[in-house]
Amino acid sequence: MSITIVEATNPVQPLHHAAVHQLDTPTTPAAWFEAACRFADLPVVAVRNGEPLLRAEGEWDRPLEDGDILVFVPLPGDGGGGGSDPLRVALMIALAIAAPYVGAWAAGVMFNPVTMTGVYVLTSATTAAVMMAGTALINAALPPPEPPRAASSAIERSPTYSLQPSGNQARLLQPIPVIYGRHRVYPDLAAQPYW
C-alpha cells in the first residue's frame, strides 16, 4: 500500500518546495491533517487525485486508498485582517476617473491661461488638488482600516546596531543577552540605578 500526501507551501505553485510524505498504513484526510499537517491552524484546501474534498459532505472522513495522492494547499491570507470596503474602493476608482475632467473644467473656469504651457500647468495643478481633496473627503467619510499592531513594536529594539554612544543602559523587562567568547561590550544593567 502506498499513499502520497503533499503539503504545498505555495498556493500558486502547489508542487514547488512541497513536503511529500509516503504512507504505508491507511488513514483518512481528517486524521492525518489533525495529527501531522503543518498547516493545521490555517484554512486549507484538500485535493484528492485532482478533485477537491469537502468537509461538510464528509469527504475528509473517507479512508484513503492505495495509490491515492492527497494535496493540502493553504489558502492565501486576508491581507492582515484589515478587510476591504467595496464602497471605498468604488469611490476611489470614481475619483481617479473623474479628477482629470473636474481639474480641467476647474482650470478653465477659475483661470484664463494665455499660453499652452499655462493650460497644462494649471490643469495638472487643479487635477492634483481635486484628487487630494477627494481623497481627504473619502478618508473622512470612510476611514481606512488600521493595520494590526505587531507584538514586537512594543518591545524596545536591541541597541546592538545603534548609532548611539556605547554605555550601560537599563533595558527593563527585556531579555538579558548571553555573550559567548571574548568581546568588548558594555553590558546592560539589570535594574535602574539607584542611590
mmCIF file of C-alpha atoms in Angstrom:
data_model
loop_
_atom_site.group_PDB
_atom_site.id
_atom_site.type_symbol
_atom_site.label_atom_id
_atom_site.label_comp_id
_atom_site.label_asym_id
_atom_site.label_seq_id
_atom_site.Cartn_x
_atom_site.Cartn_y
_atom_site.Cartn_z
ATOM 1 C CA MET A 1 0.000 0.000 0.000
ATOM 2 C CA SER A 2 1.354 3.415 -0.970
ATOM 3 C CA ILE A 3 -0.401 6.706 -0.245
ATOM 4 C CA THR A 4 1.226 10.022 -1.136
ATOM 5 C CA ILE A 5 0.425 13.148 0.890
ATOM 6 C CA VAL A 6 1.781 16.510 -0.269
ATOM 7 C CA GLU A 7 1.940 19.631 1.903
ATOM 8 C CA ALA A 8 2.164 22.544 -0.523
ATOM 9 C CA THR A 9 3.765 25.730 0.797
ATOM 10 C CA ASN A 10 2.870 27.912 -2.189
ATOM 11 C CA PRO A 11 -0.789 28.041 -3.274
ATOM 12 C CA VAL A 12 0.165 29.395 -6.706
ATOM 13 C CA GLN A 13 2.664 26.593 -7.412
ATOM 14 C CA PRO A 14 1.492 23.712 -5.192
ATOM 15 C CA LEU A 15 4.289 21.304 -6.114
ATOM 16 C CA HIS A 16 7.129 23.838 -5.790
ATOM 17 C CA HIS A 17 9.006 23.364 -2.468
ATOM 18 C CA ALA A 18 6.348 20.959 -1.219
ATOM 19 C CA ALA A 19 6.797 18.403 1.555
ATOM 20 C CA VAL A 20 5.979 14.908 0.287
ATOM 21 C CA HIS A 21 5.046 12.081 2.673
ATOM 22 C CA GLN A 22 4.661 8.400 1.760
ATOM 23 C CA LEU A 23 2.297 6.372 3.964
ATOM 24 C CA ASP A 24 2.100 2.594 4.242
ATOM 25 C CA THR A 25 -0.928 2.462 6.534
ATOM 26 C CA PRO A 26 -4.466 3.525 5.657
ATOM 27 C CA THR A 27 -5.772 6.767 7.133
ATOM 28 C CA THR A 28 -8.332 9.461 6.450
ATOM 29 C CA PRO A 29 -7.524 13.013 5.293
ATOM 30 C CA ALA A 30 -9.024 14.423 8.512
ATOM 31 C CA ALA A 31 -6.976 12.131 10.769
ATOM 32 C CA TRP A 32 -3.681 12.860 9.017
ATOM 33 C CA PHE A 33 -4.437 16.591 8.874
ATOM 34 C CA GLU A 34 -5.095 16.765 12.624
ATOM 35 C CA ALA A 35 -2.118 14.590 13.550
ATOM 36 C CA ALA A 36 0.724 15.638 11.269
ATOM 37 C CA CYS A 37 -0.080 18.548 8.952
ATOM 38 C CA ARG A 38 1.994 21.713 9.384
ATOM 39 C CA PHE A 39 -0.999 23.819 8.320
ATOM 40 C CA ALA A 40 -3.427 22.533 10.969
ATOM 41 C CA ASP A 41 -4.061 26.095 12.198
ATOM 42 C CA LEU A 42 -4.599 27.571 8.704
ATOM 43 C CA PRO A 43 -7.510 27.316 6.278
ATOM 44 C CA VAL A 44 -6.585 24.726 3.657
ATOM 45 C CA VAL A 45 -7.969 23.038 0.582
ATOM 46 C CA ALA A 46 -7.573 19.275 0.335
ATOM 47 C CA VAL A 47 -7.319 17.812 -3.173
ATOM 48 C CA ARG A 48 -7.542 14.024 -3.622
ATOM 49 C CA ASN A 49 -6.456 12.723 -7.019
ATOM 50 C CA GLY A 50 -7.215 16.105 -8.602
ATOM 51 C CA GLU A 51 -10.665 16.500 -7.016
ATOM 52 C CA PRO A 52 -11.230 18.903 -4.082
ATOM 53 C CA LEU A 53 -12.587 17.346 -0.892
ATOM 54 C CA LEU A 54 -15.432 18.989 1.015
ATOM 55 C CA ARG A 55 -15.504 18.696 4.796
ATOM 56 C CA ALA A 56 -19.223 19.467 5.000
ATOM 57 C CA GLU A 57 -20.072 16.409 2.907
ATOM 58 C CA GLY A 58 -17.855 14.088 4.973
ATOM 59 C CA GLU A 59 -15.281 13.536 2.227
ATOM 60 C CA TRP A 60 -12.442 14.175 4.702
ATOM 61 C CA ASP A 61 -13.593 11.146 6.738
ATOM 62 C CA ARG A 62 -13.425 8.629 3.865
ATOM 63 C CA PRO A 63 -10.316 6.386 4.068
ATOM 64 C CA LEU A 64 -7.541 6.915 1.540
ATOM 65 C CA GLU A 65 -6.938 4.034 -0.846
ATOM 66 C CA ASP A 66 -3.793 2.536 -2.346
ATOM 67 C CA GLY A 67 -2.282 4.875 -4.958
ATOM 68 C CA ASP A 68 -4.150 7.995 -3.799
ATOM 69 C CA ILE A 69 -2.412 11.370 -3.938
ATOM 70 C CA LEU A 70 -3.666 13.870 -1.380
ATOM 71 C CA VAL A 71 -2.524 17.507 -1.541
ATOM 72 C CA PHE A 72 -3.074 20.045 1.234
ATOM 73 C CA VAL A 73 -2.842 23.638 -0.060
ATOM 74 C CA PRO A 74 -3.037 26.549 2.410
ATOM 75 C CA LEU A 75 -5.241 29.429 1.327
ATOM 76 C CA PRO A 76 -3.641 32.865 0.922
ATOM 77 C CA GLY A 77 -4.090 35.270 3.837
ATOM 78 C CA ASP A 78 -6.610 38.080 4.036
ATOM 79 C CA GLY A 79 -4.060 40.904 3.899
ATOM 80 C CA GLY A 80 -3.532 41.445 7.593
ATOM 81 C CA GLY A 81 -7.089 41.376 8.856
ATOM 82 C CA GLY A 82 -7.885 44.891 7.635
ATOM 83 C CA GLY A 83 -10.555 43.702 5.262
ATOM 84 C CA SER A 84 -11.754 45.567 2.216
ATOM 85 C CA ASP A 85 -14.510 48.136 1.894
ATOM 86 C CA PRO A 86 -16.089 47.827 -1.582
ATOM 87 C CA LEU A 87 -17.746 51.248 -1.347
ATOM 88 C CA ARG A 88 -14.400 52.871 -0.524
ATOM 89 C CA VAL A 89 -12.732 51.097 -3.454
ATOM 90 C CA ALA A 90 -15.503 52.160 -5.841
ATOM 91 C CA LEU A 91 -15.291 55.783 -4.681
ATOM 92 C CA MET A 92 -11.510 55.864 -5.124
ATOM 93 C CA ILE A 93 -11.835 54.459 -8.667
ATOM 94 C CA ALA A 94 -14.538 57.003 -9.496
ATOM 95 C CA LEU A 95 -12.350 59.787 -8.115
ATOM 96 C CA ALA A 96 -9.369 58.651 -10.202
ATOM 97 C CA ILE A 97 -11.531 58.695 -13.332
ATOM 98 C CA ALA A 98 -13.301 61.994 -12.612
ATOM 99 C CA ALA A 99 -10.366 64.048 -11.248
ATOM 100 C CA PRO A 100 -8.768 64.899 -14.655
ATOM 101 C CA TYR A 101 -12.100 66.092 -16.080
ATOM 102 C CA VAL A 102 -13.017 68.112 -12.999
ATOM 103 C CA GLY A 103 -9.480 69.519 -12.848
ATOM 104 C CA ALA A 104 -9.572 70.628 -16.477
ATOM 105 C CA TRP A 105 -13.013 72.179 -16.025
ATOM 106 C CA ALA A 106 -11.925 73.982 -12.834
ATOM 107 C CA ALA A 107 -8.755 75.300 -14.508
ATOM 108 C CA GLY A 108 -10.813 76.687 -17.373
ATOM 109 C CA VAL A 109 -13.410 78.280 -15.076
ATOM 110 C CA MET A 110 -11.064 79.726 -12.451
ATOM 111 C CA PHE A 111 -8.224 80.866 -14.671
ATOM 112 C CA ASN A 112 -7.923 82.167 -18.198
ATOM 113 C CA PRO A 113 -4.439 80.983 -19.224
ATOM 114 C CA VAL A 114 -2.840 82.591 -22.243
ATOM 115 C CA THR A 115 -0.192 80.038 -23.202
ATOM 116 C CA MET A 116 -0.443 76.296 -23.752
ATOM 117 C CA THR A 117 2.160 75.717 -21.044
ATOM 118 C CA GLY A 118 -0.060 77.621 -18.637
ATOM 119 C CA VAL A 119 -3.018 75.416 -19.629
ATOM 120 C CA TYR A 120 -1.066 72.220 -18.900
ATOM 121 C CA VAL A 121 0.344 73.506 -15.611
ATOM 122 C CA LEU A 122 -2.989 74.806 -14.319
ATOM 123 C CA THR A 123 -4.863 71.690 -15.415
ATOM 124 C CA SER A 124 -2.315 69.445 -13.701
ATOM 125 C CA ALA A 125 -2.340 71.545 -10.536
ATOM 126 C CA THR A 126 -6.127 71.636 -10.273
ATOM 127 C CA THR A 127 -6.365 67.906 -11.052
ATOM 128 C CA ALA A 128 -3.911 67.205 -8.223
ATOM 129 C CA ALA A 129 -5.887 69.483 -5.904
ATOM 130 C CA VAL A 130 -9.157 67.738 -6.816
ATOM 131 C CA MET A 131 -7.526 64.345 -6.238
ATOM 132 C CA MET A 132 -6.173 65.370 -2.814
ATOM 133 C CA ALA A 133 -9.453 66.960 -1.731
ATOM 134 C CA GLY A 134 -11.477 63.957 -2.933
ATOM 135 C CA THR A 135 -9.164 61.510 -1.174
ATOM 136 C CA ALA A 136 -9.422 63.536 2.043
ATOM 137 C CA LEU A 137 -13.235 63.503 1.799
ATOM 138 C CA ILE A 138 -13.360 59.758 1.163
ATOM 139 C CA ASN A 139 -10.966 59.108 4.056
ATOM 140 C CA ALA A 140 -13.107 61.295 6.334
ATOM 141 C CA ALA A 141 -16.347 59.579 5.328
ATOM 142 C CA LEU A 142 -14.958 56.020 5.170
ATOM 143 C CA PRO A 143 -11.737 55.825 7.202
ATOM 144 C CA PRO A 144 -9.252 53.189 6.071
ATOM 145 C CA PRO A 145 -8.757 50.190 8.373
ATOM 146 C CA GLU A 146 -5.864 50.432 10.801
ATOM 147 C CA PRO A 147 -3.070 47.923 10.286
ATOM 148 C CA PRO A 148 -2.680 45.341 13.039
ATOM 149 C CA ARG A 149 -0.138 46.288 15.657
ATOM 150 C CA ALA A 150 2.768 43.907 15.794
ATOM 151 C CA ALA A 151 3.638 42.460 19.166
ATOM 152 C CA SER A 152 7.285 43.352 18.605
ATOM 153 C CA SER A 153 6.529 47.071 18.200
ATOM 154 C CA ALA A 154 6.004 47.436 21.944
ATOM 155 C CA ILE A 155 9.375 45.854 22.686
ATOM 156 C CA GLU A 156 12.358 48.166 22.672
ATOM 157 C CA ARG A 157 14.817 47.327 19.948
ATOM 158 C CA SER A 158 18.238 45.995 20.835
ATOM 159 C CA PRO A 159 20.953 48.679 20.881
ATOM 160 C CA THR A 160 23.465 46.362 19.185
ATOM 161 C CA TYR A 161 23.440 48.177 15.844
ATOM 162 C CA SER A 162 22.524 51.576 17.235
ATOM 163 C CA LEU A 163 24.395 54.742 16.331
ATOM 164 C CA GLN A 164 24.102 55.981 19.923
ATOM 165 C CA PRO A 165 27.257 56.125 22.040
ATOM 166 C CA SER A 166 28.126 52.944 23.918
ATOM 167 C CA GLY A 167 27.357 52.661 27.589
ATOM 168 C CA ASN A 168 25.441 50.736 30.163
ATOM 169 C CA GLN A 169 21.698 51.009 29.700
ATOM 170 C CA ALA A 170 18.836 49.762 31.800
ATOM 171 C CA ARG A 171 16.629 47.771 29.436
ATOM 172 C CA LEU A 172 13.833 46.859 31.808
ATOM 173 C CA LEU A 173 11.784 43.731 31.100
ATOM 174 C CA GLN A 174 13.999 42.939 28.094
ATOM 175 C CA PRO A 175 15.947 39.735 27.541
ATOM 176 C CA ILE A 176 19.401 39.686 29.078
ATOM 177 C CA PRO A 177 21.970 38.800 26.407
ATOM 178 C CA VAL A 178 24.290 35.845 26.883
ATOM 179 C CA ILE A 179 27.725 36.559 25.446
ATOM 180 C CA TYR A 180 29.950 33.707 24.311
ATOM 181 C CA GLY A 181 33.651 34.230 23.653
ATOM 182 C CA ARG A 182 35.663 37.394 24.165
ATOM 183 C CA HIS A 183 34.046 40.672 23.227
ATOM 184 C CA ARG A 184 34.438 44.282 24.249
ATOM 185 C CA VAL A 185 30.947 45.109 25.445
ATOM 186 C CA TYR A 186 29.090 47.422 27.762
ATOM 187 C CA PRO A 187 26.644 45.079 29.481
ATOM 188 C CA ASP A 188 23.081 46.133 30.077
ATOM 189 C CA LEU A 189 22.005 46.963 33.600
ATOM 190 C CA ALA A 190 19.578 44.513 35.167
ATOM 191 C CA ALA A 191 17.800 47.287 37.126
ATOM 192 C CA GLN A 192 17.541 51.055 37.183
ATOM 193 C CA PRO A 193 20.483 52.630 39.028
ATOM 194 C CA TYR A 194 19.593 53.954 42.472
ATOM 195 C CA TRP A 195 21.433 55.763 45.274
#
